[in-house]
Amino acid sequence: MVCFNWVSLSFVMLFMVGLVSSAKFEELYQPSWAFDHLTTEGEILRMKLDHLSGTGFQSKSKYMFGKVTVQIKLVEGDSAGTVTAFYMSSDGPTHNEFDFEFLGNTTGEPYTVQTNVYVNGVGNREQRLKLWFDPSKDFHSYSIMWNQRQVVFLVDETPVRVHSNLEHRGIPYPKDQPMGVYSSIWNADDWATQGGLVKTDWSHAPFVASYKGFEINGCACPATVASAENTRRCSSNGQKKYWWDEPVMSELNVHQSHQLIWVRANHMVYDYCTDTARFPVAPVECQHHQHKTNHN
């Protein structure tokens, strides 16, 4: 298979129908709570957590399929007890959700990145990894690419997790609910650092996460349109209409598969698929994903 770079899709997007947004924060997003804890300096948005509150923002629209990206510089120094999240989610008790959660740590210890996937309100699909760089020293890009075949989590365009559509195996897949894009910072010292053993040191507050490079390349879904209609609107249905339905986007290419194997082998520190205490019998999707990883 010919290696294909995600970035090279940009020229394709410009000539295919769909929302292509690479914009300032205020054009795509709005604060969702604790407005006084968000500040902007030029192109950079800063969100702070102190003993009074965390804060967050959300997209003005919901989307069905596409790719969302943001560049984040995480809390520097002692960030134990804090969580900075970037995620997509639909609404309601049977919601779908794709999570990046950055779990702070004591000074000198590496950040842990936790990813999770909720389908029809059910999560418990956590994976954790240590990044190959210090995410508090500079901005790095974090992306979620979502289509009818797969959900891909990317760090600086390197895939770190894939959740495949296994409906043919009787496993539900998130493809029928428009999702908003969100980010937040909050105190979670009951679990975030070493299982809650290390608490937040408020003498280091405020804890600040910085953002730039807001991009959403997806199909916007009006709130007045039914989900089934949005699914139809946001799918190519055999026509060359949306970049995310191109055959090259249906699975990782060889280079990306090798990158994912490298991440899993060298940086993954927890995978729900191998947690026999929680899952004496591995979930069915784990068997598929393990097979895919071993045979690429």
PDB file of C-alpha atoms in Angstrom:
ATOM      1  CA  MET A   1       0.000   0.000   0.000  1.00  0.00           C
ATOM      2  CA  VAL A   2       1.267   3.480  -0.829  1.00  0.00           C
ATOM      3  CA  CYS A   3       2.108   5.503   2.254  1.00  0.00           C
ATOM      4  CA  PHE A   4      -0.287   8.393   2.674  1.00  0.00           C
ATOM      5  CA  ASN A   5       0.244  11.435   4.840  1.00  0.00           C
ATOM      6  CA  TRP A   6      -2.736  12.890   6.706  1.00  0.00           C
ATOM      7  CA  VAL A   7      -1.412  16.380   6.010  1.00  0.00           C
ATOM      8  CA  SER A   8      -1.564  15.836   2.251  1.00  0.00           C
ATOM      9  CA  LEU A   9      -5.318  15.611   2.588  1.00  0.00           C
ATOM     10  CA  SER A  10      -5.521  19.380   2.892  1.00  0.00           C
ATOM     11  CA  PHE A  11      -5.595  19.913  -0.858  1.00  0.00           C
ATOM     12  CA  VAL A  12      -8.280  17.238  -1.206  1.00  0.00           C
ATOM     13  CA  MET A  13     -10.464  18.901   1.408  1.00  0.00           C
ATOM     14  CA  LEU A  14     -10.472  22.185  -0.447  1.00  0.00           C
ATOM     15  CA  PHE A  15     -12.038  20.591  -3.503  1.00  0.00           C
ATOM     16  CA  MET A  16     -14.596  18.385  -1.796  1.00  0.00           C
ATOM     17  CA  VAL A  17     -17.907  19.392  -0.294  1.00  0.00           C
ATOM     18  CA  GLY A  18     -17.877  19.783   3.477  1.00  0.00           C
ATOM     19  CA  LEU A  19     -17.022  22.241   6.173  1.00  0.00           C
ATOM     20  CA  VAL A  20     -13.365  23.212   6.150  1.00  0.00           C
ATOM     21  CA  SER A  21     -12.565  25.353   9.162  1.00  0.00           C
ATOM     22  CA  SER A  22      -9.191  26.510  10.352  1.00  0.00           C
ATOM     23  CA  ALA A  23     -10.005  29.537  12.373  1.00  0.00           C
ATOM     24  CA  LYS A  24      -9.630  31.661  15.447  1.00  0.00           C
ATOM     25  CA  PHE A  25     -11.030  30.340  18.695  1.00  0.00           C
ATOM     26  CA  GLU A  26     -14.053  32.631  18.731  1.00  0.00           C
ATOM     27  CA  GLU A  27     -15.120  31.559  15.241  1.00  0.00           C
ATOM     28  CA  LEU A  28     -15.420  27.874  16.173  1.00  0.00           C
ATOM     29  CA  TYR A  29     -15.778  27.800  19.952  1.00  0.00           C
ATOM     30  CA  GLN A  30     -17.271  29.548  22.962  1.00  0.00           C
ATOM     31  CA  PRO A  31     -16.530  29.376  26.704  1.00  0.00           C
ATOM     32  CA  SER A  32     -18.801  26.908  28.486  1.00  0.00           C
ATOM     33  CA  TRP A  33     -18.205  27.711  32.170  1.00  0.00           C
ATOM     34  CA  ALA A  34     -16.101  29.926  34.449  1.00  0.00           C
ATOM     35  CA  PHE A  35     -15.666  32.527  31.719  1.00  0.00           C
ATOM     36  CA  ASP A  36     -13.258  34.554  33.875  1.00  0.00           C
ATOM     37  CA  HIS A  37     -10.797  31.639  33.846  1.00  0.00           C
ATOM     38  CA  LEU A  38     -10.225  31.933  30.063  1.00  0.00           C
ATOM     39  CA  THR A  39      -7.998  34.639  28.597  1.00  0.00           C
ATOM     40  CA  THR A  40      -6.630  35.318  25.128  1.00  0.00           C
ATOM     41  CA  GLU A  41      -3.264  36.745  24.145  1.00  0.00           C
ATOM     42  CA  GLY A  42      -3.147  37.141  20.374  1.00  0.00           C
ATOM     43  CA  GLU A  43      -3.728  33.710  18.847  1.00  0.00           C
ATOM     44  CA  ILE A  44      -3.224  31.907  22.164  1.00  0.00           C
ATOM     45  CA  LEU A  45      -6.040  30.946  24.526  1.00  0.00           C
ATOM     46  CA  ARG A  46      -5.153  30.220  28.135  1.00  0.00           C
ATOM     47  CA  MET A  47      -7.333  28.274  30.556  1.00  0.00           C
ATOM     48  CA  LYS A  48      -6.565  28.234  34.245  1.00  0.00           C
ATOM     49  CA  LEU A  49      -7.447  26.075  37.216  1.00  0.00           C
ATOM     50  CA  ASP A  50      -7.289  27.495  40.729  1.00  0.00           C
ATOM     51  CA  HIS A  51      -8.827  26.583  44.088  1.00  0.00           C
ATOM     52  CA  LEU A  52     -12.071  28.271  43.014  1.00  0.00           C
ATOM     53  CA  SER A  53     -12.707  26.630  39.657  1.00  0.00           C
ATOM     54  CA  GLY A  54     -11.508  25.058  36.469  1.00  0.00           C
ATOM     55  CA  THR A  55     -12.937  26.079  33.108  1.00  0.00           C
ATOM     56  CA  GLY A  56     -13.804  24.826  29.641  1.00  0.00           C
ATOM     57  CA  PHE A  57     -14.965  25.599  26.129  1.00  0.00           C
ATOM     58  CA  GLN A  58     -17.151  23.945  23.506  1.00  0.00           C
ATOM     59  CA  SER A  59     -17.723  24.151  19.772  1.00  0.00           C
ATOM     60  CA  LYS A  60     -20.584  26.299  18.515  1.00  0.00           C
ATOM     61  CA  SER A  61     -21.694  23.494  16.172  1.00  0.00           C
ATOM     62  CA  LYS A  62     -21.940  19.725  16.321  1.00  0.00           C
ATOM     63  CA  TYR A  63     -20.366  17.570  13.640  1.00  0.00           C
ATOM     64  CA  MET A  64     -20.796  14.198  11.980  1.00  0.00           C
ATOM     65  CA  PHE A  65     -17.457  12.791  10.810  1.00  0.00           C
ATOM     66  CA  GLY A  66     -14.262  14.655   9.991  1.00  0.00           C
ATOM     67  CA  LYS A  67     -11.157  15.680  11.883  1.00  0.00           C
ATOM     68  CA  VAL A  68     -10.688  18.039  14.810  1.00  0.00           C
ATOM     69  CA  THR A  69      -7.302  19.350  15.882  1.00  0.00           C
ATOM     70  CA  VAL A  70      -5.952  21.679  18.527  1.00  0.00           C
ATOM     71  CA  GLN A  71      -2.438  22.539  19.635  1.00  0.00           C
ATOM     72  CA  ILE A  72      -1.963  22.441  23.406  1.00  0.00           C
ATOM     73  CA  LYS A  73       0.876  23.364  25.734  1.00  0.00           C
ATOM     74  CA  LEU A  74       0.056  21.597  28.967  1.00  0.00           C
ATOM     75  CA  VAL A  75       0.457  22.788  32.557  1.00  0.00           C
ATOM     76  CA  GLU A  76       4.126  23.200  33.421  1.00  0.00           C
ATOM     77  CA  GLY A  77       5.866  22.122  36.606  1.00  0.00           C
ATOM     78  CA  ASP A  78       3.945  20.306  39.326  1.00  0.00           C
ATOM     79  CA  SER A  79       0.601  19.484  37.702  1.00  0.00           C
ATOM     80  CA  ALA A  80      -0.355  16.585  39.989  1.00  0.00           C
ATOM     81  CA  GLY A  81      -4.093  16.203  40.472  1.00  0.00           C
ATOM     82  CA  THR A  82      -5.034  18.200  37.388  1.00  0.00           C
ATOM     83  CA  VAL A  83      -6.698  16.913  34.232  1.00  0.00           C
ATOM     84  CA  THR A  84      -6.709  18.749  30.908  1.00  0.00           C
ATOM     85  CA  ALA A  85      -9.131  17.188  28.430  1.00  0.00           C
ATOM     86  CA  PHE A  86      -9.798  17.520  24.703  1.00  0.00           C
ATOM     87  CA  TYR A  87     -12.697  15.440  23.439  1.00  0.00           C
ATOM     88  CA  MET A  88     -15.726  14.972  21.234  1.00  0.00           C
ATOM     89  CA  SER A  89     -19.114  14.004  22.649  1.00  0.00           C
ATOM     90  CA  SER A  90     -22.765  13.741  21.732  1.00  0.00           C
ATOM     91  CA  ASP A  91     -25.603  14.373  24.200  1.00  0.00           C
ATOM     92  CA  GLY A  92     -27.764  12.191  26.414  1.00  0.00           C
ATOM     93  CA  PRO A  93     -27.445   8.971  28.440  1.00  0.00           C
ATOM     94  CA  THR A  94     -26.571   6.896  25.343  1.00  0.00           C
ATOM     95  CA  HIS A  95     -23.973   9.361  24.113  1.00  0.00           C
ATOM     96  CA  ASN A  96     -20.831   8.633  22.114  1.00  0.00           C
ATOM     97  CA  GLU A  97     -17.531  10.165  23.175  1.00  0.00           C
ATOM     98  CA  PHE A  98     -13.857  10.186  22.159  1.00  0.00           C
ATOM     99  CA  ASP A  99     -11.480  11.421  24.892  1.00  0.00           C
ATOM    100  CA  PHE A 100      -7.958  12.728  25.251  1.00  0.00           C
ATOM    101  CA  GLU A 101      -7.289  13.251  28.987  1.00  0.00           C
ATOM    102  CA  PHE A 102      -3.889  14.561  30.071  1.00  0.00           C
ATOM    103  CA  LEU A 103      -3.209  13.481  33.653  1.00  0.00           C
ATOM    104  CA  GLY A 104      -0.844  15.799  35.491  1.00  0.00           C
ATOM    105  CA  ASN A 105       2.056  14.628  37.607  1.00  0.00           C
ATOM    106  CA  THR A 106       4.656  15.787  40.087  1.00  0.00           C
ATOM    107  CA  THR A 107       7.575  17.841  38.797  1.00  0.00           C
ATOM    108  CA  GLY A 108       9.962  15.786  36.708  1.00  0.00           C
ATOM    109  CA  GLU A 109       7.556  12.902  36.148  1.00  0.00           C
ATOM    110  CA  PRO A 110       6.048  12.464  32.677  1.00  0.00           C
ATOM    111  CA  TYR A 111       2.462  13.261  31.821  1.00  0.00           C
ATOM    112  CA  THR A 112       0.143  10.329  31.261  1.00  0.00           C
ATOM    113  CA  VAL A 113      -2.261  10.586  28.322  1.00  0.00           C
ATOM    114  CA  GLN A 114      -5.463   8.605  28.732  1.00  0.00           C
ATOM    115  CA  THR A 115      -7.757   7.929  25.786  1.00  0.00           C
ATOM    116  CA  ASN A 116     -11.240   6.491  26.027  1.00  0.00           C
ATOM    117  CA  VAL A 117     -14.112   5.639  23.693  1.00  0.00           C
ATOM    118  CA  TYR A 118     -17.787   5.663  24.720  1.00  0.00           C
ATOM    119  CA  VAL A 119     -20.375   3.994  22.507  1.00  0.00           C
ATOM    120  CA  ASN A 120     -24.064   4.293  23.364  1.00  0.00           C
ATOM    121  CA  GLY A 121     -23.182   5.559  26.841  1.00  0.00           C
ATOM    122  CA  VAL A 122     -20.712   2.765  27.648  1.00  0.00           C
ATOM    123  CA  GLY A 123     -17.030   3.605  28.161  1.00  0.00           C
ATOM    124  CA  ASN A 124     -14.492   1.578  30.156  1.00  0.00           C
ATOM    125  CA  ARG A 125     -12.140   1.459  27.176  1.00  0.00           C
ATOM    126  CA  GLU A 126      -9.188   3.295  28.708  1.00  0.00           C
ATOM    127  CA  GLN A 127      -5.690   3.214  27.290  1.00  0.00           C
ATOM    128  CA  ARG A 128      -2.790   5.157  28.808  1.00  0.00           C
ATOM    129  CA  LEU A 129       0.563   6.121  27.384  1.00  0.00           C
ATOM    130  CA  LYS A 130       3.595   8.237  28.182  1.00  0.00           C
ATOM    131  CA  LEU A 131       4.445  10.673  25.413  1.00  0.00           C
ATOM    132  CA  TRP A 132       7.846  10.710  23.703  1.00  0.00           C
ATOM    133  CA  PHE A 133       8.264  14.424  24.508  1.00  0.00           C
ATOM    134  CA  ASP A 134       7.462  16.811  27.344  1.00  0.00           C
ATOM    135  CA  PRO A 135       4.025  18.226  26.420  1.00  0.00           C
ATOM    136  CA  SER A 136       4.410  21.116  28.849  1.00  0.00           C
ATOM    137  CA  LYS A 137       7.455  22.629  27.114  1.00  0.00           C
ATOM    138  CA  ASP A 138       5.914  23.486  23.763  1.00  0.00           C
ATOM    139  CA  PHE A 139       2.734  23.232  21.704  1.00  0.00           C
ATOM    140  CA  HIS A 140       1.882  19.873  20.144  1.00  0.00           C
ATOM    141  CA  SER A 141      -1.103  18.923  18.014  1.00  0.00           C
ATOM    142  CA  TYR A 142      -3.776  16.498  19.185  1.00  0.00           C
ATOM    143  CA  SER A 143      -6.353  15.255  16.689  1.00  0.00           C
ATOM    144  CA  ILE A 144      -9.357  12.974  16.448  1.00  0.00           C
ATOM    145  CA  MET A 145     -10.275  11.676  12.983  1.00  0.00           C
ATOM    146  CA  TRP A 146     -13.707  10.038  12.720  1.00  0.00           C
ATOM    147  CA  ASN A 147     -15.488   8.384   9.826  1.00  0.00           C
ATOM    148  CA  GLN A 148     -17.783   5.401   9.296  1.00  0.00           C
ATOM    149  CA  ARG A 149     -14.876   2.960   9.357  1.00  0.00           C
ATOM    150  CA  GLN A 150     -12.636   4.072  12.214  1.00  0.00           C
ATOM    151  CA  VAL A 151     -11.820   6.575  14.957  1.00  0.00           C
ATOM    152  CA  VAL A 152      -8.134   7.554  15.026  1.00  0.00           C
ATOM    153  CA  PHE A 153      -6.417   9.452  17.850  1.00  0.00           C
ATOM    154  CA  LEU A 154      -3.294  11.299  16.657  1.00  0.00           C
ATOM    155  CA  VAL A 155      -0.456  13.127  18.413  1.00  0.00           C
ATOM    156  CA  ASP A 156       1.563  15.320  16.045  1.00  0.00           C
ATOM    157  CA  GLU A 157      -0.045  13.272  13.236  1.00  0.00           C
ATOM    158  CA  THR A 158       1.235   9.990  14.725  1.00  0.00           C
ATOM    159  CA  PRO A 159      -1.646   7.561  15.374  1.00  0.00           C
ATOM    160  CA  VAL A 160      -1.711   6.473  19.014  1.00  0.00           C
ATOM    161  CA  ARG A 161      -5.037   4.616  18.982  1.00  0.00           C
ATOM    162  CA  VAL A 162      -7.544   3.217  16.482  1.00  0.00           C
ATOM    163  CA  HIS A 163     -11.112   2.152  17.214  1.00  0.00           C
ATOM    164  CA  SER A 164     -12.484   0.230  14.229  1.00  0.00           C
ATOM    165  CA  ASN A 165     -16.044  -0.301  13.051  1.00  0.00           C
ATOM    166  CA  LEU A 166     -16.878  -3.926  13.927  1.00  0.00           C
ATOM    167  CA  GLU A 167     -20.606  -3.841  13.336  1.00  0.00           C
ATOM    168  CA  HIS A 168     -20.231  -6.985  11.243  1.00  0.00           C
ATOM    169  CA  ARG A 169     -19.197  -8.664  14.522  1.00  0.00           C
ATOM    170  CA  GLY A 170     -22.286  -7.372  16.284  1.00  0.00           C
ATOM    171  CA  ILE A 171     -20.415  -4.574  18.100  1.00  0.00           C
ATOM    172  CA  PRO A 172     -22.044  -1.102  18.076  1.00  0.00           C
ATOM    173  CA  TYR A 173     -20.071   1.680  16.410  1.00  0.00           C
ATOM    174  CA  PRO A 174     -20.534   5.440  16.945  1.00  0.00           C
ATOM    175  CA  LYS A 175     -21.815   6.760  13.629  1.00  0.00           C
ATOM    176  CA  ASP A 176     -25.316   8.113  14.162  1.00  0.00           C
ATOM    177  CA  GLN A 177     -24.989  10.982  16.670  1.00  0.00           C
ATOM    178  CA  PRO A 178     -23.566  14.442  15.903  1.00  0.00           C
ATOM    179  CA  MET A 179     -20.785  15.349  18.317  1.00  0.00           C
ATOM    180  CA  GLY A 180     -19.587  18.604  19.799  1.00  0.00           C
ATOM    181  CA  VAL A 181     -15.920  19.375  20.455  1.00  0.00           C
ATOM    182  CA  TYR A 182     -14.895  20.262  23.996  1.00  0.00           C
ATOM    183  CA  SER A 183     -11.939  21.018  26.212  1.00  0.00           C
ATOM    184  CA  SER A 184     -11.650  21.594  29.946  1.00  0.00           C
ATOM    185  CA  ILE A 185      -9.250  21.749  32.847  1.00  0.00           C
ATOM    186  CA  TRP A 186     -10.280  20.660  36.319  1.00  0.00           C
ATOM    187  CA  ASN A 187      -9.142  19.182  39.628  1.00  0.00           C
ATOM    188  CA  ALA A 188      -9.331  15.387  39.758  1.00  0.00           C
ATOM    189  CA  ASP A 189      -6.901  14.570  42.526  1.00  0.00           C
ATOM    190  CA  ASP A 190      -9.155  11.753  43.739  1.00  0.00           C
ATOM    191  CA  TRP A 191      -7.893   9.629  40.807  1.00  0.00           C
ATOM    192  CA  ALA A 192      -5.725  11.479  38.277  1.00  0.00           C
ATOM    193  CA  THR A 193      -2.209  11.077  39.698  1.00  0.00           C
ATOM    194  CA  GLN A 194      -1.027   7.665  40.874  1.00  0.00           C
ATOM    195  CA  GLY A 195      -4.617   6.609  41.411  1.00  0.00           C
ATOM    196  CA  GLY A 196      -5.328   9.562  43.679  1.00  0.00           C
ATOM    197  CA  LEU A 197      -2.340   9.066  45.997  1.00  0.00           C
ATOM    198  CA  VAL A 198      -0.805  12.411  44.992  1.00  0.00           C
ATOM    199  CA  LYS A 199      -3.043  15.405  45.645  1.00  0.00           C
ATOM    200  CA  THR A 200      -3.121  18.827  44.030  1.00  0.00           C
ATOM    201  CA  ASP A 201      -0.651  21.279  45.552  1.00  0.00           C
ATOM    202  CA  TRP A 202      -2.615  24.519  45.430  1.00  0.00           C
ATOM    203  CA  SER A 203       0.489  26.556  46.296  1.00  0.00           C
ATOM    204  CA  HIS A 204       1.415  26.071  42.603  1.00  0.00           C
ATOM    205  CA  ALA A 205      -1.902  27.452  41.332  1.00  0.00           C
ATOM    206  CA  PRO A 206      -3.035  28.761  38.979  1.00  0.00           C
ATOM    207  CA  PHE A 207      -2.439  25.802  36.693  1.00  0.00           C
ATOM    208  CA  VAL A 208      -2.509  27.040  33.096  1.00  0.00           C
ATOM    209  CA  ALA A 209      -2.988  25.156  29.828  1.00  0.00           C
ATOM    210  CA  SER A 210      -2.428  27.088  26.586  1.00  0.00           C
ATOM    211  CA  TYR A 211      -4.117  26.512  23.220  1.00  0.00           C
ATOM    212  CA  LYS A 212      -3.762  27.590  19.596  1.00  0.00           C
ATOM    213  CA  GLY A 213      -4.253  26.142  16.098  1.00  0.00           C
ATOM    214  CA  PHE A 214      -7.978  25.473  16.319  1.00  0.00           C
ATOM    215  CA  GLU A 215      -9.120  23.378  13.346  1.00  0.00           C
ATOM    216  CA  ILE A 216     -12.343  21.553  12.567  1.00  0.00           C
ATOM    217  CA  ASN A 217     -12.650  19.850   9.175  1.00  0.00           C
ATOM    218  CA  GLY A 218     -16.015  18.117   9.295  1.00  0.00           C
ATOM    219  CA  CYS A 219     -19.693  18.130   8.434  1.00  0.00           C
ATOM    220  CA  ALA A 220     -21.645  20.594  10.578  1.00  0.00           C
ATOM    221  CA  CYS A 221     -25.054  19.375  11.751  1.00  0.00           C
ATOM    222  CA  PRO A 222     -27.864  21.879  12.389  1.00  0.00           C
ATOM    223  CA  ALA A 223     -29.634  21.268  15.695  1.00  0.00           C
ATOM    224  CA  THR A 224     -32.976  21.229  13.897  1.00  0.00           C
ATOM    225  CA  VAL A 225     -32.029  18.268  11.680  1.00  0.00           C
ATOM    226  CA  ALA A 226     -32.735  14.695  12.833  1.00  0.00           C
ATOM    227  CA  SER A 227     -29.747  12.408  13.441  1.00  0.00           C
ATOM    228  CA  ALA A 228     -30.736  10.018  10.650  1.00  0.00           C
ATOM    229  CA  GLU A 229     -30.843  12.900   8.190  1.00  0.00           C
ATOM    230  CA  ASN A 230     -27.474  14.171   9.420  1.00  0.00           C
ATOM    231  CA  THR A 231     -25.965  10.721   8.853  1.00  0.00           C
ATOM    232  CA  ARG A 232     -27.247  10.819   5.266  1.00  0.00           C
ATOM    233  CA  ARG A 233     -26.114  14.417   4.711  1.00  0.00           C
ATOM    234  CA  CYS A 234     -22.632  13.760   6.037  1.00  0.00           C
ATOM    235  CA  SER A 235     -21.961  10.583   4.049  1.00  0.00           C
ATOM    236  CA  SER A 236     -20.761  10.423   0.466  1.00  0.00           C
ATOM    237  CA  ASN A 237     -23.008   7.459  -0.444  1.00  0.00           C
ATOM    238  CA  GLY A 238     -20.797   6.367  -3.302  1.00  0.00           C
ATOM    239  CA  GLN A 239     -20.103   9.875  -4.581  1.00  0.00           C
ATOM    240  CA  LYS A 240     -16.760  11.665  -4.176  1.00  0.00           C
ATOM    241  CA  LYS A 241     -18.209  14.180  -1.792  1.00  0.00           C
ATOM    242  CA  TYR A 242     -16.367  14.064   1.537  1.00  0.00           C
ATOM    243  CA  TRP A 243     -12.653  13.496   2.123  1.00  0.00           C
ATOM    244  CA  TRP A 244     -13.264  11.256   5.145  1.00  0.00           C
ATOM    245  CA  ASP A 245     -15.086   8.724   2.946  1.00  0.00           C
ATOM    246  CA  GLU A 246     -12.161   8.348   0.540  1.00  0.00           C
ATOM    247  CA  PRO A 247     -10.907   4.708   0.488  1.00  0.00           C
ATOM    248  CA  VAL A 248      -7.493   5.818   1.768  1.00  0.00           C
ATOM    249  CA  MET A 249      -9.164   6.966   5.003  1.00  0.00           C
ATOM    250  CA  SER A 250     -10.796   3.608   5.750  1.00  0.00           C
ATOM    251  CA  GLU A 251      -7.736   2.210   7.544  1.00  0.00           C
ATOM    252  CA  LEU A 252      -4.192   3.121   8.464  1.00  0.00           C
ATOM    253  CA  ASN A 253      -1.574   2.786   5.769  1.00  0.00           C
ATOM    254  CA  VAL A 254       1.570   0.711   6.297  1.00  0.00           C
ATOM    255  CA  HIS A 255       3.634   3.591   7.683  1.00  0.00           C
ATOM    256  CA  GLN A 256       0.896   4.638  10.115  1.00  0.00           C
ATOM    257  CA  SER A 257       0.414   1.044  11.224  1.00  0.00           C
ATOM    258  CA  HIS A 258       4.114   0.816  12.028  1.00  0.00           C
ATOM    259  CA  GLN A 259       3.899   4.085  13.950  1.00  0.00           C
ATOM    260  CA  LEU A 260       1.017   2.712  16.023  1.00  0.00           C
ATOM    261  CA  ILE A 261       2.939  -0.502  16.755  1.00  0.00           C
ATOM    262  CA  TRP A 262       5.904   1.608  17.902  1.00  0.00           C
ATOM    263  CA  VAL A 263       3.691   3.705  20.202  1.00  0.00           C
ATOM    264  CA  ARG A 264       2.071   0.628  21.727  1.00  0.00           C
ATOM    265  CA  ALA A 265       5.399  -1.161  22.219  1.00  0.00           C
ATOM    266  CA  ASN A 266       7.360   1.751  23.661  1.00  0.00           C
ATOM    267  CA  HIS A 267       4.897   4.150  25.282  1.00  0.00           C
ATOM    268  CA  MET A 268       1.697   2.384  26.312  1.00  0.00           C
ATOM    269  CA  VAL A 269       1.492   1.788  30.051  1.00  0.00           C
ATOM    270  CA  TYR A 270      -2.117   0.573  30.364  1.00  0.00           C
ATOM    271  CA  ASP A 271      -4.593  -1.094  28.022  1.00  0.00           C
ATOM    272  CA  TYR A 272      -8.045  -2.154  29.162  1.00  0.00           C
ATOM    273  CA  CYS A 273      -7.772  -5.049  26.722  1.00  0.00           C
ATOM    274  CA  THR A 274      -5.073  -6.687  28.850  1.00  0.00           C
ATOM    275  CA  ASP A 275      -6.621  -5.888  32.241  1.00  0.00           C
ATOM    276  CA  THR A 276      -7.793  -9.374  33.206  1.00  0.00           C
ATOM    277  CA  ALA A 277      -8.934  -8.172  36.629  1.00  0.00           C
ATOM    278  CA  ARG A 278     -11.547  -5.942  35.001  1.00  0.00           C
ATOM    279  CA  PHE A 279     -12.154  -8.140  31.974  1.00  0.00           C
ATOM    280  CA  PRO A 280     -11.496 -11.862  32.629  1.00  0.00           C
ATOM    281  CA  VAL A 281     -12.589 -12.379  29.034  1.00  0.00           C
ATOM    282  CA  ALA A 282     -11.172  -9.718  26.720  1.00  0.00           C
ATOM    283  CA  PRO A 283     -13.838  -7.612  24.987  1.00  0.00           C
ATOM    284  CA  VAL A 284     -14.453  -8.747  21.421  1.00  0.00           C
ATOM    285  CA  GLU A 285     -13.098  -5.544  19.867  1.00  0.00           C
ATOM    286  CA  CYS A 286      -9.801  -6.161  21.689  1.00  0.00           C
ATOM    287  CA  GLN A 287      -9.342  -9.477  19.922  1.00  0.00           C
ATOM    288  CA  HIS A 288      -9.795  -7.737  16.569  1.00  0.00           C
ATOM    289  CA  HIS A 289      -7.509  -4.809  17.340  1.00  0.00           C
ATOM    290  CA  GLN A 290      -4.793  -7.097  18.688  1.00  0.00           C
ATOM    291  CA  HIS A 291      -5.011  -9.196  15.529  1.00  0.00           C
ATOM    292  CA  LYS A 292      -4.742  -6.086  13.350  1.00  0.00           C
ATOM    293  CA  THR A 293      -1.721  -4.783  15.280  1.00  0.00           C
ATOM    294  CA  ASN A 294       0.105  -8.104  15.116  1.00  0.00           C
ATOM    295  CA  HIS A 295      -0.444  -8.538  11.394  1.00  0.00           C
ATOM    296  CA  ASN A 296       0.377  -5.107  10.006  1.00  0.00           C
TER     297      ASN A 296
END
